[in-house]
Short mmCIF file of C-alpha atoms in Angstrom, two decimals:
data_model
loop_
_atom_site.label_atom_id
_atom_site.label_comp_id
_atom_site.label_asym_id
_atom_site.label_seq_id
_atom_site.Cartn_x
_atom_site.Cartn_y
_atom_site.Cartn_z
CA MET A 1 -188.39 109.14 234.80
CA LYS A 2 -185.75 106.91 233.68
CA ARG A 3 -185.19 105.34 229.97
CA ASN A 4 -184.05 102.43 229.30
CA ASN A 5 -180.24 101.05 228.93
CA ASP A 6 -179.27 103.62 231.79
CA LEU A 7 -180.27 106.69 229.56
CA SER A 8 -182.02 108.73 231.88
CA ILE A 9 -184.15 111.83 232.09
CA SER A 10 -184.64 113.65 234.95
CA PRO A 11 -187.72 116.15 236.05
CA THR A 12 -185.32 118.82 236.79
CA THR A 13 -181.74 117.82 235.96
CA SER A 14 -179.72 118.37 232.66
CA SER A 15 -178.50 115.79 230.40
CA SER A 16 -174.96 114.99 230.54
CA VAL A 17 -173.11 117.03 227.80
CA PRO A 18 -169.48 116.52 226.45
CA SER A 19 -166.45 118.15 228.06
CA PRO A 20 -166.34 122.16 227.49
CA ASP A 21 -162.73 121.93 226.80
CA ASP A 22 -163.52 121.34 223.05
CA LEU A 23 -166.68 123.33 222.79
CA SER A 24 -165.01 126.96 223.07
CA THR A 25 -166.59 128.21 219.77
CA PRO A 26 -170.44 128.00 219.64
CA THR A 27 -172.55 127.41 216.70
CA PHE A 28 -175.86 129.45 216.57
CA LEU A 29 -178.71 130.00 214.02
CA SER A 30 -180.57 132.52 211.93
CA PHE A 31 -184.27 133.26 212.28
CA ASN A 32 -184.89 134.26 208.57
CA ALA A 33 -183.46 130.46 207.35
CA VAL A 34 -185.82 128.74 205.00
CA THR A 35 -188.09 126.80 207.01
CA PRO A 36 -187.38 123.09 206.70
CA GLY A 37 -191.02 121.73 206.32
CA CYS A 38 -194.55 120.90 206.92
CA PRO A 39 -194.91 117.36 208.29
CA THR A 40 -197.72 116.37 205.92
CA ASP A 41 -197.47 117.54 202.36
CA SER A 42 -193.63 117.87 202.01
CA ASN A 43 -193.79 118.55 197.83
CA LEU A 44 -195.28 122.10 198.95
CA TYR A 45 -191.57 123.61 199.70
CA ALA A 46 -189.35 120.61 199.19
CA GLN A 47 -187.91 122.66 196.27
CA GLN A 48 -186.69 125.39 198.70
CA LEU A 49 -184.46 123.21 200.91
CA GLN A 50 -180.69 122.72 200.70
CA THR A 51 -180.01 119.19 202.19
CA SER A 52 -176.00 120.32 202.63
CA LEU A 53 -177.31 122.79 205.11
CA ARG A 54 -180.18 121.15 206.96
CA THR A 55 -182.19 117.93 207.43
CA PRO A 56 -185.46 118.81 205.86
CA LEU A 57 -188.78 117.36 206.96
CA SER A 58 -189.53 116.44 202.91
CA THR A 59 -186.38 114.15 203.57
CA PHE A 60 -188.55 112.22 205.98
CA LYS A 61 -191.98 112.22 204.17
CA ASN A 62 -192.24 108.25 204.93
CA MET A 63 -191.36 108.27 208.14
CA PRO A 64 -193.03 108.36 211.26
CA ARG A 65 -193.72 111.63 213.27
CA THR A 66 -191.41 110.27 215.88
CA ALA A 67 -188.23 108.93 214.24
CA THR A 68 -184.53 107.79 215.62
CA THR A 69 -181.81 109.25 213.90
CA MET A 70 -178.25 107.92 214.59
CA ALA A 71 -176.02 111.24 214.58
CA ARG A 72 -176.74 114.47 215.58
CA ARG A 73 -177.87 117.70 213.65
CA HIS A 74 -176.73 121.28 213.64
CA SER A 75 -177.44 122.56 217.09
CA VAL A 76 -176.85 125.71 218.98
CA VAL A 77 -174.92 123.78 221.73
CA PRO A 78 -171.40 124.87 221.43
CA GLY A 79 -168.81 122.16 219.45
CA SER A 80 -171.24 119.56 219.64
CA SER A 81 -172.34 119.24 216.01
CA THR A 82 -171.35 116.48 213.71
CA GLY A 83 -173.48 117.71 210.77
CA PRO A 84 -176.70 116.85 209.28
CA THR A 85 -177.73 113.27 208.68
CA THR A 86 -180.45 111.46 207.12
CA GLU A 87 -179.65 108.04 208.69
CA PHE A 88 -182.93 106.81 210.35
CA ASP A 89 -183.84 103.74 212.12
CA SER A 90 -187.14 103.19 211.25
CA HIS A 91 -187.76 100.15 213.11
CA ALA A 92 -186.08 101.26 216.27
CA GLU A 93 -188.98 103.75 217.26
CA GLY A 94 -192.32 104.77 215.24
CA ALA A 95 -194.25 101.78 215.19
CA PRO A 96 -197.44 101.55 216.99
CA GLY A 97 -196.92 100.80 220.36
CA ARG A 98 -192.95 100.89 220.00
CA VAL A 99 -192.46 104.75 220.52
CA GLN A 100 -190.68 105.20 224.25
CA GLN A 101 -193.01 106.82 227.02
CA TRP A 102 -190.38 109.35 227.95
CA ARG A 103 -190.93 110.68 224.11
CA ILE A 104 -192.92 114.02 223.81
CA GLN A 105 -195.37 112.90 221.17
CA PRO A 106 -196.59 115.16 218.32
CA GLY A 107 -199.67 116.73 219.24
CA THR A 108 -198.41 117.57 222.46
CA PHE A 109 -198.29 120.87 223.91
CA ILE A 110 -195.58 122.06 225.98
CA ALA A 111 -194.00 125.21 227.64
CA PHE A 112 -190.37 126.05 227.27
CA GLU A 113 -187.67 128.57 227.83
CA LEU A 114 -184.05 128.89 226.55
CA ASP A 115 -181.33 126.59 228.38
CA THR A 116 -178.85 129.24 228.89
CA ASN A 117 -177.11 127.44 231.76
CA LEU A 118 -176.22 124.91 229.44
CA VAL A 119 -175.04 127.54 226.69
CA ALA A 120 -172.92 129.01 229.64
CA ASP A 121 -171.47 125.35 230.59
CA GLN A 122 -169.99 125.11 227.14
CA MET A 123 -168.35 128.17 227.34
CA GLN A 124 -164.61 128.78 227.89
CA THR A 125 -164.68 129.31 232.05
CA ASP A 126 -162.72 132.80 231.98
CA CYS A 127 -165.00 134.01 229.46
CA ALA A 128 -166.40 137.30 230.44
CA ALA A 129 -170.08 136.99 229.32
CA VAL A 130 -170.57 133.57 231.01
CA ASP A 131 -172.12 134.98 234.17
CA GLN A 132 -174.14 137.23 231.94
CA VAL A 133 -175.58 134.17 230.17
CA ARG A 134 -176.15 132.47 233.28
CA THR A 135 -178.13 135.35 234.29
CA PHE A 136 -179.80 136.41 231.26
CA SER A 137 -183.49 137.52 231.25
CA LYS A 138 -185.96 135.28 229.27
CA ASN A 139 -189.66 133.90 229.11
CA ARG A 140 -191.42 130.64 228.85
CA TYR A 141 -193.42 130.14 225.99
CA ILE A 142 -196.08 127.79 224.83
CA GLY A 143 -196.05 125.55 221.44
CA LEU A 144 -197.17 122.30 220.12
CA VAL A 145 -195.38 119.71 219.08
CA LEU A 146 -195.61 118.79 215.52
CA TRP A 147 -192.49 116.60 214.73
CA SER A 148 -189.95 114.69 217.07
CA HIS A 149 -186.85 112.50 216.63
CA THR A 150 -183.84 111.52 218.71
CA TYR A 151 -180.03 111.20 218.20
CA THR A 152 -177.09 109.71 219.90
CA ILE A 153 -174.53 111.87 221.36
CA GLU A 154 -171.52 109.17 221.65
CA PRO A 155 -169.05 109.29 224.52
CA GLU A 156 -165.63 110.83 224.79
CA SER A 157 -163.23 108.23 224.28
CA ASP A 158 -160.40 107.41 226.46
CA ASP A 159 -156.64 108.33 225.86
CA ASP A 160 -156.31 104.52 224.31
CA GLY A 161 -159.33 105.13 222.01
CA SER A 162 -161.54 103.04 223.95
CA LEU A 163 -165.00 104.07 225.26
CA SER A 164 -165.18 104.53 229.14
CA ASP A 165 -167.94 101.82 230.89
CA ASP A 166 -168.79 105.06 233.22
CA SER A 167 -169.89 107.25 230.05
CA PRO A 168 -173.00 105.88 228.23
CA ALA A 169 -174.30 107.47 225.20
CA GLU A 170 -176.84 110.29 225.76
CA VAL A 171 -179.97 110.50 223.83
CA VAL A 172 -181.23 113.89 222.90
CA GLU A 173 -184.80 114.66 221.21
CA GLU A 174 -185.24 117.31 219.00
CA LEU A 175 -188.74 118.84 218.45
CA ILE A 176 -190.13 120.83 216.06
CA VAL A 177 -192.93 123.32 217.48
CA ASN A 178 -195.25 125.76 216.26
CA PHE A 179 -195.78 128.62 218.52
CA VAL A 180 -198.95 129.27 220.49
CA SER A 181 -199.57 132.91 221.02
CA PRO A 182 -201.88 135.68 222.63
CA HIS A 183 -202.31 137.24 219.11
CA PRO A 184 -202.46 136.22 215.52
CA PRO A 185 -199.25 136.19 213.48
CA PRO A 186 -197.93 139.07 211.77
CA ALA A 187 -198.59 140.13 208.00
CA PRO A 188 -198.72 139.01 205.58
CA LEU A 189 -199.45 135.38 207.44
CA GLN A 190 -202.04 136.91 209.83
CA ALA A 191 -204.59 134.14 208.91
CA HIS A 192 -201.86 131.38 209.67
CA TYR A 193 -203.63 129.86 212.67
CA ILE A 194 -206.31 128.07 214.34
CA PRO A 195 -207.71 129.30 217.92
CA ILE A 196 -207.57 127.04 220.68
CA ALA A 197 -210.77 126.50 223.06
CA PRO A 198 -211.62 127.89 225.17
CA MET A 199 -212.21 131.23 222.97
CA SER A 200 -214.37 133.65 224.26
CA SER A 201 -214.52 135.70 221.36
CA LYS A 202 -215.34 135.03 217.63
CA SER A 203 -212.32 134.63 215.97
CA PRO A 204 -211.55 136.61 212.45
CA ILE A 205 -211.40 133.57 210.67
CA ASN A 206 -213.85 130.48 210.07
CA GLU A 207 -212.50 127.94 211.97
CA ALA A 208 -213.68 126.02 214.95
CA PRO A 209 -211.61 126.13 217.91
CA LEU A 210 -209.10 123.32 218.46
CA GLN A 211 -210.24 120.92 221.17
CA THR A 212 -207.96 119.27 223.38
CA SER A 213 -207.68 116.07 225.30
CA THR A 214 -207.46 118.30 228.43
CA LEU A 215 -209.14 121.47 229.10
CA PHE A 216 -206.54 123.91 228.08
CA PRO A 217 -205.66 126.40 231.00
CA TYR A 218 -205.76 129.59 228.87
CA PRO A 219 -208.42 130.87 226.99
CA ASN A 220 -208.32 133.14 223.98
CA LEU A 221 -204.88 131.67 222.43
CA TYR A 222 -203.89 131.22 218.77
CA GLN A 223 -202.28 128.13 217.41
CA TYR A 224 -199.64 129.06 214.86
CA THR A 225 -199.96 126.86 211.26
CA THR A 226 -196.43 128.02 209.68
CA LEU A 227 -194.37 129.65 212.29
CA GLY A 228 -192.39 128.08 215.13
CA THR A 229 -188.97 126.99 216.32
CA ARG A 230 -186.92 124.07 216.64
CA LEU A 231 -185.73 122.91 220.18
CA GLU A 232 -183.27 120.59 221.87
CA VAL A 233 -184.27 119.02 224.76
CA ARG A 234 -181.74 119.22 227.50
CA THR A 235 -184.06 119.47 230.38
CA MET A 236 -187.31 118.03 231.00
CA HIS A 237 -189.69 118.79 233.77
CA ASP A 238 -192.26 115.77 233.86
CA SER A 239 -195.91 115.86 234.79
CA SER A 240 -198.97 113.66 235.06
CA LEU A 241 -200.88 116.49 233.72
CA ARG A 242 -200.36 117.04 229.95
CA PHE A 243 -202.15 118.72 227.40
CA GLY A 244 -202.74 117.53 223.76
CA LEU A 245 -204.92 117.71 220.66
CA LYS A 246 -207.67 115.24 219.94
CA GLU A 247 -206.50 112.64 217.61
CA ASP A 248 -209.12 114.23 214.80
CA GLU A 249 -208.13 117.68 215.35
CA PHE A 250 -204.46 117.01 214.99
CA GLY A 251 -205.28 116.04 211.68
CA ARG A 252 -207.55 118.96 210.65
CA LEU A 253 -204.36 121.31 211.92
CA ASP A 254 -202.38 118.98 209.63
CA GLU A 255 -204.42 120.03 206.56
CA ARG A 256 -204.43 123.56 207.44
CA ILE A 257 -200.19 123.35 207.79
CA ALA A 258 -200.04 121.80 204.32
CA LEU A 259 -202.49 124.45 203.16
CA ASP A 260 -200.70 127.31 204.80
CA PHE A 261 -197.39 126.31 203.58
CA GLY A 262 -197.51 127.02 200.22
CA VAL A 263 -197.48 130.84 201.19
CA LEU A 264 -194.19 130.97 202.82
CA GLY A 265 -192.25 131.02 199.63
CA LYS A 266 -193.77 134.03 198.63
CA LEU A 267 -192.43 136.10 201.41
CA GLY A 268 -190.06 139.22 200.89
CA PRO A 269 -187.69 141.35 202.51
CA GLU A 270 -190.63 143.64 203.59
CA ASP A 271 -192.16 140.92 205.52
CA GLU A 272 -189.41 140.99 208.12
CA LYS A 273 -191.71 140.08 211.32
CA ALA A 274 -192.99 137.04 209.89
CA GLN A 275 -189.54 136.00 208.62
CA ARG A 276 -188.40 136.12 212.07
CA LEU A 277 -190.87 133.67 213.17
CA LYS A 278 -190.15 131.24 210.78
CA VAL A 279 -188.72 127.53 212.16
CA PRO A 280 -184.72 127.68 211.85
CA MET A 281 -182.46 125.44 210.78
CA TYR A 282 -180.42 125.23 213.95
CA SER A 283 -181.89 123.61 217.36
CA LEU A 284 -181.80 125.59 220.26
CA PRO A 285 -181.04 124.24 223.73
CA ALA A 286 -184.60 124.08 225.70
CA ARG A 287 -185.69 123.42 229.30
CA VAL A 288 -189.12 121.98 228.60
CA TRP A 289 -192.59 121.40 231.00
CA ARG A 290 -195.10 118.92 229.86
CA ASP A 291 -197.53 121.07 232.28
CA VAL A 292 -198.38 123.97 230.04
CA ARG A 293 -198.99 126.10 233.10
CA GLU A 294 -195.84 126.44 233.95
CA ALA A 295 -195.66 129.27 231.04
CA SER A 296 -197.04 131.60 233.38
CA HIS A 297 -194.50 131.20 236.15
CA SER A 298 -191.58 132.89 234.79
CA HIS A 299 -189.49 134.74 237.10
CA GLY A 300 -191.27 133.52 240.04
CA LEU A 301 -194.53 135.22 239.05
CA LYS A 302 -197.70 133.42 238.95
CA LYS A 303 -199.99 134.96 236.64
CA SER A 304 -203.51 133.71 235.09
CA GLY A 305 -205.36 134.30 231.50
CA SER A 306 -203.85 134.56 228.09
CA GLU A 307 -202.25 138.11 228.84
CA CYS A 308 -199.49 136.13 231.00
CA ILE A 309 -198.37 134.15 227.63
CA THR A 310 -195.77 136.11 226.20
CA HIS A 311 -195.47 136.74 222.07
CA PRO A 312 -193.36 134.61 220.15
CA SER A 313 -191.61 137.75 219.13
CA LYS A 314 -190.15 137.94 222.22
CA PHE A 315 -188.66 134.27 221.82
CA VAL A 316 -186.83 135.71 218.74
CA ASP A 317 -185.37 138.66 220.55
CA GLU A 318 -183.84 136.72 223.34
CA VAL A 319 -182.00 134.59 220.98
CA GLU A 320 -180.57 137.65 219.38
CA GLY A 321 -179.77 139.26 222.39
CA LEU A 322 -177.94 135.71 223.34
CA ALA A 323 -175.95 136.25 220.09
CA ARG A 324 -174.92 139.62 221.09
CA LEU A 325 -173.83 138.50 224.55
CA VAL A 326 -171.42 135.81 222.72
CA PRO A 327 -169.99 137.41 219.73
CA ALA A 328 -168.13 133.84 218.90
CA LEU A 329 -171.90 132.69 218.01
CA ALA A 330 -172.55 135.42 215.25
CA PHE A 331 -169.03 134.68 213.79
CA ALA A 332 -169.83 130.68 213.46
CA MET A 333 -172.80 131.10 211.50
CA ALA A 334 -171.12 133.70 209.02
CA ASP A 335 -170.57 130.98 206.16
CA SER A 336 -174.12 129.53 206.63
CA ASP A 337 -175.31 133.23 206.38
CA VAL A 338 -173.72 133.19 202.76
CA THR A 339 -175.30 130.11 201.66
CA GLU A 340 -178.70 131.22 203.04
CA GLN A 341 -178.03 134.29 201.19
CA SER A 342 -177.85 132.32 197.77
CA SER A 343 -180.39 130.03 198.62
CA ARG A 344 -182.90 132.63 199.15
CA GLU A 345 -181.84 135.49 196.71
CA GLN A 346 -182.14 138.04 199.25
CA PRO A 347 -180.02 139.65 202.09
CA SER A 348 -179.63 137.23 205.14
CA HIS A 349 -180.41 138.38 208.51
CA LYS A 350 -177.37 138.73 210.42
CA LEU A 351 -177.40 138.08 214.35
#
């Protein structure tokens, strides 16, 4: 699948990345960062955000769900961040009929996993942890895309300061994805979900299951309304088979999200299980599949039914395990942890 202007994205190949010579100190994330926001009613949470640390969705209140930014955000990808930005080109994308076809549209379900090979590629080749990162055990997960934007990474300049014609700019897509899980969220957010059809048993909450445009392949799953993650799509596995919400169902979910977000600011230190699943302020490099059935193919095992879908808490465990393998990741977040603790007025979760 090709992008215009020689910017390409392949079903099996990662996008090009800057030279690892400049990327020896990775940045990372803290999973109890303040949640950046809801795509609809931004007034519910805007007061919790610090624009010096992140680009909150409240900044994009009047922007389309799919937008284009001219500079990259904070990222887990080592050394490739130039800081957050609020500069958007609202004319390039987002207008009806103008969103590029390779974009992953909001309202679409995806399968995803951590792109540990990309992290390893950015580490120094003589680092002892490189092989451990490449063989790091991970699962695949399912999520619903709520919001997306793209940014451009300019190519490295030549010695004379000019840009090489052989190094086109790289376009990277970033997604905010809410988790899909075989179980409801942890307390006190246990009601922050809507079941996904097909649902064979009655849900504890009085909410009709979400209907999809293509029959969802797993029964008895729950769509979280306020808990999720931020992904940086570096490898895309395309498919003609795609799963998305019907348009009116996406609107219904949006209304629930706006309602439920009012509770997030009331979480305390005792609510650690819920805190860990909040959307982080840093993006994670991910391999993404449009066909959500790939979520059950982890480690070459093909299973069936909702029991093969991994709980989102395992995703957080994987991120924290990866940080333990690469101590520089936790060190790089030290300053952000201090700022985060000040903004939340409670101890920050250290990796």
